[in-house]
mmCIF file of C-alpha atoms in Angstrom:
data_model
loop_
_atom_site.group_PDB
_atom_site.id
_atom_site.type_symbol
_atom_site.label_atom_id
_atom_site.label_comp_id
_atom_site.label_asym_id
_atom_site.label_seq_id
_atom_site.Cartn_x
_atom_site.Cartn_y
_atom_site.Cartn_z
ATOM 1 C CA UNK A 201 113.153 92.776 95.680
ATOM 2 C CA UNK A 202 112.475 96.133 97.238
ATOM 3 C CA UNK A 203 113.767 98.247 99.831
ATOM 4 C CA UNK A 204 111.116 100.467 101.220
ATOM 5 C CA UNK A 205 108.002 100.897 103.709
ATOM 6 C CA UNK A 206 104.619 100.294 104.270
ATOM 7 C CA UNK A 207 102.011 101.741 105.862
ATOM 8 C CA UNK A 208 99.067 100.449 107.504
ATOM 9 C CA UNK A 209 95.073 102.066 109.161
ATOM 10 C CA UNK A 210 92.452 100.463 110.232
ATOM 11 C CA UNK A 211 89.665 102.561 110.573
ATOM 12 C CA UNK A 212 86.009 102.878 111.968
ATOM 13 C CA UNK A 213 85.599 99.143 114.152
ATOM 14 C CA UNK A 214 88.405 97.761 111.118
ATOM 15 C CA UNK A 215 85.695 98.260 108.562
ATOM 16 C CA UNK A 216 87.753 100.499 106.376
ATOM 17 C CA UNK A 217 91.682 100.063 105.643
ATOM 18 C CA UNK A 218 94.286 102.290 104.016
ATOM 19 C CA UNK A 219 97.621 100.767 103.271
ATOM 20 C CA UNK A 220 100.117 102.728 101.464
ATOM 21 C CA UNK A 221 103.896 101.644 100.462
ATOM 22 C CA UNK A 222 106.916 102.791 98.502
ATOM 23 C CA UNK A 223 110.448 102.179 97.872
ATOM 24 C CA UNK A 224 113.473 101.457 95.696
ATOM 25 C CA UNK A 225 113.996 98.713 93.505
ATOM 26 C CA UNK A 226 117.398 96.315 94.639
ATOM 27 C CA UNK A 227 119.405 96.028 91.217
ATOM 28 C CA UNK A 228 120.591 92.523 90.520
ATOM 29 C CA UNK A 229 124.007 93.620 92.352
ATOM 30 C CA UNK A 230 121.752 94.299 95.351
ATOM 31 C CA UNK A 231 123.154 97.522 96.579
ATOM 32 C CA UNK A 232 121.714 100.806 96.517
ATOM 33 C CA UNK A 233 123.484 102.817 94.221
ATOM 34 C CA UNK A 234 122.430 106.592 95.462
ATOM 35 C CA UNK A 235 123.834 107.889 92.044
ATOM 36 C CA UNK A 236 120.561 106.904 89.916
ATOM 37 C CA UNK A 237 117.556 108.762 90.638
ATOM 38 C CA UNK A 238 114.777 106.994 92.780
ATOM 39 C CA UNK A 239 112.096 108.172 89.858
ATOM 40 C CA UNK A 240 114.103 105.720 87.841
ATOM 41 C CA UNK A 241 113.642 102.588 89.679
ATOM 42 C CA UNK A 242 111.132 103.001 92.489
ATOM 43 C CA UNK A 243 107.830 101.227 93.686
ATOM 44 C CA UNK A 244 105.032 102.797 95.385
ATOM 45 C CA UNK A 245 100.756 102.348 95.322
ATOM 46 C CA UNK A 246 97.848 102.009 98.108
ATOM 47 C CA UNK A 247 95.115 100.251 98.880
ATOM 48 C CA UNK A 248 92.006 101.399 100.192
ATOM 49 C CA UNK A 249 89.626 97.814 101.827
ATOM 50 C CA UNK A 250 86.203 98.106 102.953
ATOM 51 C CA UNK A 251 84.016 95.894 104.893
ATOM 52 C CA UNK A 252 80.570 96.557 103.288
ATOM 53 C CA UNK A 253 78.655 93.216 104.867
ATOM 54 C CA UNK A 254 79.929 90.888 107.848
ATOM 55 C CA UNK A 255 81.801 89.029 105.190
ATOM 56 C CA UNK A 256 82.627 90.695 102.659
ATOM 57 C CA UNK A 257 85.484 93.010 101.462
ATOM 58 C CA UNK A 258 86.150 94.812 97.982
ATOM 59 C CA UNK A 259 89.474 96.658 97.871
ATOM 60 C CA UNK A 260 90.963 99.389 95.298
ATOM 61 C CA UNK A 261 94.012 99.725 94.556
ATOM 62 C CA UNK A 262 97.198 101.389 92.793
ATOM 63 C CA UNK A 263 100.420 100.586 91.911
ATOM 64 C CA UNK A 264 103.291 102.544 89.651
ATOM 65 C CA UNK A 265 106.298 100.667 89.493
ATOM 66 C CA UNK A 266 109.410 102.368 87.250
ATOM 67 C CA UNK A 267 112.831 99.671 86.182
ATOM 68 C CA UNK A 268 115.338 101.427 84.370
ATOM 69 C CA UNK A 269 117.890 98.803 83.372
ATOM 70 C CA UNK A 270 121.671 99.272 83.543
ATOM 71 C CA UNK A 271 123.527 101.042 80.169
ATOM 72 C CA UNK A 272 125.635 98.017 78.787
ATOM 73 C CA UNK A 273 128.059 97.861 75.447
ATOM 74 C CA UNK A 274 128.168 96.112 72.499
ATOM 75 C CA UNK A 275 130.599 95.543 69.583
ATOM 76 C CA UNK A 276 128.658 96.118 66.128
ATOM 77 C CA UNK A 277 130.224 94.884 63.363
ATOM 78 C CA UNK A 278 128.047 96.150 60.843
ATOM 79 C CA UNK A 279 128.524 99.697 61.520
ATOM 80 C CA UNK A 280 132.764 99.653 61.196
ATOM 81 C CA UNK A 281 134.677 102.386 60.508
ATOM 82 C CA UNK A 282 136.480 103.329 57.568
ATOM 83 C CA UNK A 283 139.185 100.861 58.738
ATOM 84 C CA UNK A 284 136.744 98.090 59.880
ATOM 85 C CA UNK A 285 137.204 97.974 63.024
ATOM 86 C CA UNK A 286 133.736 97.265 64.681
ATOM 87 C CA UNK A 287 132.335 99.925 66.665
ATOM 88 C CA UNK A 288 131.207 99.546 70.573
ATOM 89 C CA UNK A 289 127.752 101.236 71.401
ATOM 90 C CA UNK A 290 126.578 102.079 74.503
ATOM 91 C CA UNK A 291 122.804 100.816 74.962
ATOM 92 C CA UNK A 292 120.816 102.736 77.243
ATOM 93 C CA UNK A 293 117.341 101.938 77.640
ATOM 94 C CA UNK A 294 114.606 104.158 79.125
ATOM 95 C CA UNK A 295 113.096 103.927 82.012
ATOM 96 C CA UNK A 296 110.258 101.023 82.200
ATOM 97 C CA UNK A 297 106.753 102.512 83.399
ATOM 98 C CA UNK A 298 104.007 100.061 84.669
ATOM 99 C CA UNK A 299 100.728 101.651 86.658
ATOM 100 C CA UNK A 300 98.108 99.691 87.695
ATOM 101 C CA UNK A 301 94.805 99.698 89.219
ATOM 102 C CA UNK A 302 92.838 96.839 90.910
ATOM 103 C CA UNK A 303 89.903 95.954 92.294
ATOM 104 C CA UNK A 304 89.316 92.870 94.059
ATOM 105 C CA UNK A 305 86.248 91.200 96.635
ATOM 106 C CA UNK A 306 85.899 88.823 98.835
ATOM 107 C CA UNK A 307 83.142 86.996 100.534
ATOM 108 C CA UNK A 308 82.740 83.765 102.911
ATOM 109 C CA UNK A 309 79.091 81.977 103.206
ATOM 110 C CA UNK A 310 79.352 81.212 106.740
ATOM 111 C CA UNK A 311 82.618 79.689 106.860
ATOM 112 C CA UNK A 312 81.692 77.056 104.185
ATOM 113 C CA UNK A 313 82.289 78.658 101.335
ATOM 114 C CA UNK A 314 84.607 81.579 99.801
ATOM 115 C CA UNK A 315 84.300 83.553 96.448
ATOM 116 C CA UNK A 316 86.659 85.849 95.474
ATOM 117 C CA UNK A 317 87.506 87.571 92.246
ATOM 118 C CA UNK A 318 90.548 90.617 90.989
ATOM 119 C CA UNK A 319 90.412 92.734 88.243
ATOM 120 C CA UNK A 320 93.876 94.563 86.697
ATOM 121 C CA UNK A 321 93.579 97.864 84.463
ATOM 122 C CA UNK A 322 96.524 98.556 82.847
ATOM 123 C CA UNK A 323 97.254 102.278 83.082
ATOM 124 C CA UNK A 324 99.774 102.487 80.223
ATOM 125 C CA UNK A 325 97.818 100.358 77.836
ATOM 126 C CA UNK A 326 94.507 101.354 78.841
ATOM 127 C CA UNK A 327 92.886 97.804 78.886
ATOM 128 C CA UNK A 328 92.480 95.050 81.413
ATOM 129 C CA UNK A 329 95.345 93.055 82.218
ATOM 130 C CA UNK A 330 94.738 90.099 84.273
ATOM 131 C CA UNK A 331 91.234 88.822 85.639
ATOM 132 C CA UNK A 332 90.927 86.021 88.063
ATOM 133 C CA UNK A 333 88.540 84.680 90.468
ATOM 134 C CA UNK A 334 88.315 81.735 92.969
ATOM 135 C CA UNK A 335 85.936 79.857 94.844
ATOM 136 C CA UNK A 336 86.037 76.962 97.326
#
């Protein structure tokens, strides 16, 4: 869940859109806690749609989407101390980092028929993600 904003043009007759949205990401708790740093668990991208043909419309897209997860503790028994008692440890992961970038089009044959198709690059990992594509 997010807590945030979005933006929305529509531009030149509604043949161009720009959407652009951000905010912070609810922990499981689903409070705010103003303490951790919105670079650690925020949400924010754009879209850019344009209307090329009467039916048609190919969009591009970004999204960067950060998770760090709560520090937790843990008894380890295999790293006791002289006395063996087991030690706690504090894990603290990280903060999680996901960009993408998409492209995805549209078009509808006269109201009879609809192809679409969406294309994910994954930033981080520099391949594609997830393909897809629909007709009817």
């Amino acid at each position: 869940m997010i807590d945030g904003g979005l933006v929305k043009a529509a531009l030149w007759d509604r043949r161009v859109s720009v959407s652009a949205y951000g905010g912070y990401n609810v922990v499981q708790s689903r409070d705010i806690r103003l303490s951790s740093k919105f670079a650690d668990n925020s949400l924010y991208g754009a879209q850019v749609t344009v209307a090329p043909v009467e039916n048609g419309i190919v969009g591009l897209s970004y999204m960067n989407r950060t998770r760090k997860p709560e520090p937790f503790t843990t008894i380890r028994p295999s790293t006791a101390d002289s006395l063996f008692n087991p030690m706690v440890v504090i894990i603290a992961h990280s903060p999680q980092e996901e960009q993408y970038t998409s492209v995805d089009a549209r078009y509808s044959f006269e109201d009879r028929a609809e192809v679409s198709g969406r294309v994910d690059y994954d930033m981080d990992y520099e391949r594609i993600s997830r393909a897809q594509g629909f007709a009817r």
